[in-house]
Amino acid sequence: DLENGSDYVEALKVKVNNIKELQEIGEKIKAEGKPYKYVAIDTISKLEEWCEGVATSMYKKDPKGKSFKGTSVLELPMGAGYLYFRIAFKKWIDYVLGLADHVILVGHLKDKLVDKKGKEVAAKDLALTGKIREITCANADAIGYLYREEDKLRVNFKASDEITCGSRCEHLRGQDFEF
């Protein structure tokens, strides 16, 4: 739980406040022989936020960035800092993926406009930055849309014009599950 929002969930959970704590917990999981079949990161949006700081530190250690006085690598002109941001994010996603056989990344949604045959259509998409969102979604085996319907919790894997989701996994493809 990277955002301190899991109090209502019954599960084995660990609250993590920063990237250093995430690494410490990951090292404990590895030292125990990766005993968990599933690990969930809630939320990937917070992990991305932390990676901005990691990317800024990486840049400041690079010869090109030694004189950088800004607070974020994303301040660099012409989007030059986004490469460092993507590298930092990939490093941490790869780290998390190494903690269990199955990793679930929970993220927030954002509304975006998509051009469909000359018409703008409102769609829900993962709230990550640019290419980070594209790379993350392209590498996922499944993307589900979690929502409430009355008092029931549902996960939708049905792709549509309005919701970016779907699955490579046959047992999830096109499904909408109720919990």
Coordinates of C-alpha atoms in Angstrom, one line a residue:
D1 CA 0.0 0.0 0.0
L2 CA 1.9 3.1 -1.3
E3 CA -0.9 5.5 -0.6
N4 CA -2.2 4.5 2.9
G5 CA -5.6 3.5 1.5
S6 CA -5.9 -0.2 2.3
D7 CA -7.4 -0.1 5.8
Y8 CA -10.8 -1.4 4.5
V9 CA -9.2 -4.4 2.7
E10 CA -8.8 -7.7 4.4
A11 CA -5.4 -8.9 3.3
L12 CA -1.8 -9.3 4.2
K13 CA -0.6 -5.8 3.5
V14 CA 2.3 -3.5 4.2
K15 CA 2.2 0.2 4.1
V16 CA 5.1 1.8 2.3
N17 CA 6.0 5.5 2.6
N18 CA 8.8 5.9 0.1
I19 CA 11.1 4.1 -2.4
K20 CA 13.7 3.2 0.2
E21 CA 11.0 1.3 2.3
L22 CA 9.8 -0.4 -0.9
Q23 CA 13.3 -1.7 -1.5
E24 CA 13.7 -2.8 2.1
I25 CA 10.5 -4.8 1.9
G26 CA 11.5 -6.2 -1.4
E27 CA 14.8 -7.4 0.0
K28 CA 13.0 -9.1 2.9
I29 CA 10.7 -10.9 0.4
K30 CA 13.7 -12.0 -1.7
A31 CA 15.6 -13.2 1.5
E32 CA 12.6 -15.3 2.4
G33 CA 12.7 -17.0 -1.0
K34 CA 9.8 -15.0 -2.6
P35 CA 7.1 -16.8 -0.6
Y36 CA 4.1 -15.0 -2.1
K37 CA 2.4 -16.1 -5.3
Y38 CA 0.9 -12.6 -5.7
V39 CA 2.1 -9.1 -4.9
A40 CA 0.0 -6.1 -5.5
I41 CA 1.3 -2.5 -5.7
D42 CA -1.4 0.0 -4.8
T43 CA -0.9 2.4 -6.6
I44 CA 1.4 2.4 -9.6
S45 CA 0.6 6.2 -9.7
K46 CA 2.4 6.7 -6.4
L47 CA 5.3 4.6 -7.6
E48 CA 5.6 6.7 -10.7
E49 CA 5.6 9.8 -8.5
W50 CA 8.5 8.4 -6.5
C51 CA 10.4 7.6 -9.7
E52 CA 10.5 11.2 -10.6
G53 CA 12.7 11.8 -7.6
V54 CA 14.8 8.7 -8.5
A55 CA 15.2 10.0 -12.1
T56 CA 16.3 13.5 -10.8
S57 CA 18.9 11.9 -8.6
M58 CA 20.1 9.8 -11.5
Y59 CA 20.4 12.8 -13.7
K60 CA 22.3 14.8 -11.1
K61 CA 24.9 11.9 -10.8
D62 CA 25.3 11.9 -14.6
P63 CA 28.1 14.2 -16.0
K64 CA 25.4 16.1 -18.0
G65 CA 23.5 16.9 -14.8
K66 CA 26.1 17.7 -12.3
S67 CA 25.3 21.5 -12.5
F68 CA 21.5 20.9 -12.6
K69 CA 19.8 23.1 -9.9
G70 CA 16.2 22.2 -10.6
T71 CA 13.9 20.2 -8.4
S72 CA 12.8 17.7 -11.1
V73 CA 14.4 16.2 -14.1
L74 CA 11.1 16.9 -15.9
E75 CA 12.0 20.6 -15.9
L76 CA 14.8 20.0 -18.5
P77 CA 14.2 21.7 -21.8
M78 CA 12.6 19.9 -24.8
G79 CA 11.5 16.9 -22.6
A80 CA 15.1 15.7 -22.1
G81 CA 14.3 14.5 -18.6
Y82 CA 11.6 12.0 -19.6
L83 CA 14.3 9.5 -20.7
Y84 CA 15.6 9.4 -17.1
F85 CA 12.1 9.2 -15.8
R86 CA 11.3 6.2 -18.0
I87 CA 14.6 4.5 -17.0
A88 CA 13.9 5.0 -13.3
F89 CA 10.3 3.7 -13.7
K90 CA 11.4 0.7 -15.6
K91 CA 14.0 -0.1 -13.0
W92 CA 11.4 -0.1 -10.2
I93 CA 8.7 -2.0 -12.2
D94 CA 11.3 -4.7 -13.0
Y95 CA 12.3 -4.8 -9.3
V96 CA 8.6 -5.3 -8.3
L97 CA 8.0 -7.9 -11.0
G98 CA 10.9 -9.9 -9.5
L99 CA 9.1 -10.2 -6.1
A100 CA 6.4 -12.8 -7.0
D101 CA 5.2 -15.0 -9.9
H102 CA 2.2 -12.7 -10.3
V103 CA 2.2 -8.9 -9.8
I104 CA -0.9 -6.8 -9.8
L105 CA -0.4 -3.1 -10.4
V106 CA -3.4 -1.0 -9.2
G107 CA -3.6 2.5 -10.7
H108 CA -5.9 5.5 -11.0
L109 CA -7.8 6.4 -14.2
K110 CA -7.9 9.6 -16.1
D111 CA -10.4 10.7 -18.7
K112 CA -8.9 11.4 -22.2
L113 CA -10.3 12.2 -25.5
V114 CA -9.7 9.7 -28.4
D115 CA -10.4 10.3 -32.0
K116 CA -12.7 7.6 -33.4
K117 CA -13.5 8.1 -37.1
G118 CA -13.3 11.9 -36.9
K119 CA -15.3 12.1 -33.6
E120 CA -13.9 12.7 -30.2
V121 CA -14.9 10.0 -27.7
A122 CA -14.3 10.3 -23.9
A123 CA -12.3 7.3 -22.7
K124 CA -10.9 6.1 -19.4
D125 CA -7.2 5.3 -19.4
L126 CA -4.4 4.5 -16.9
A127 CA -3.2 7.8 -15.2
L128 CA 0.5 7.5 -16.0
T129 CA 2.7 9.8 -17.9
G130 CA 3.0 9.5 -21.7
K131 CA 5.2 6.6 -22.8
I132 CA 5.3 5.2 -19.3
R133 CA 1.6 4.5 -19.7
E134 CA 2.1 3.0 -23.1
I135 CA 5.0 0.8 -22.1
T136 CA 3.3 -0.4 -18.9
C137 CA 0.1 -1.3 -20.7
A138 CA 1.9 -3.0 -23.6
N139 CA 3.8 -5.2 -21.2
A140 CA 0.8 -6.2 -19.0
D141 CA -0.8 -9.6 -19.5
A142 CA -4.2 -8.1 -18.4
I143 CA -5.7 -4.7 -17.7
G144 CA -8.9 -4.7 -15.7
Y145 CA -11.2 -1.9 -14.9
L146 CA -12.2 -2.1 -11.3
Y147 CA -15.5 -0.4 -10.4
R148 CA -18.5 -0.5 -8.1
E149 CA -22.0 -1.3 -9.3
E150 CA -24.4 -0.6 -6.4
D151 CA -22.9 -2.6 -3.5
K152 CA -20.9 -5.0 -5.7
L153 CA -17.3 -4.8 -6.7
R154 CA -16.6 -5.7 -10.4
V155 CA -13.5 -6.1 -12.6
N156 CA -14.0 -5.7 -16.3
F157 CA -11.6 -7.1 -18.9
K158 CA -13.8 -6.2 -21.9
A159 CA -12.1 -3.7 -24.2
S160 CA -14.3 -0.9 -25.5
D161 CA -14.0 2.6 -27.0
E162 CA -14.6 4.0 -23.5
I163 CA -12.3 1.9 -21.4
T164 CA -8.8 0.8 -22.0
C165 CA -8.7 -2.8 -20.8
G166 CA -8.3 -6.4 -22.0
S167 CA -6.3 -9.5 -21.5
R168 CA -3.9 -11.9 -23.2
C169 CA -5.0 -14.5 -20.7
E170 CA -7.8 -16.7 -22.2
H171 CA -9.6 -17.1 -18.8
L172 CA -9.9 -13.3 -18.4
R173 CA -10.4 -12.1 -22.0
G174 CA -13.8 -10.4 -22.4
Q175 CA -14.9 -11.2 -18.9
D176 CA -16.6 -8.9 -16.3
F177 CA -16.4 -10.4 -12.8
E178 CA -18.4 -9.7 -9.8
F179 CA -17.0 -9.9 -6.2

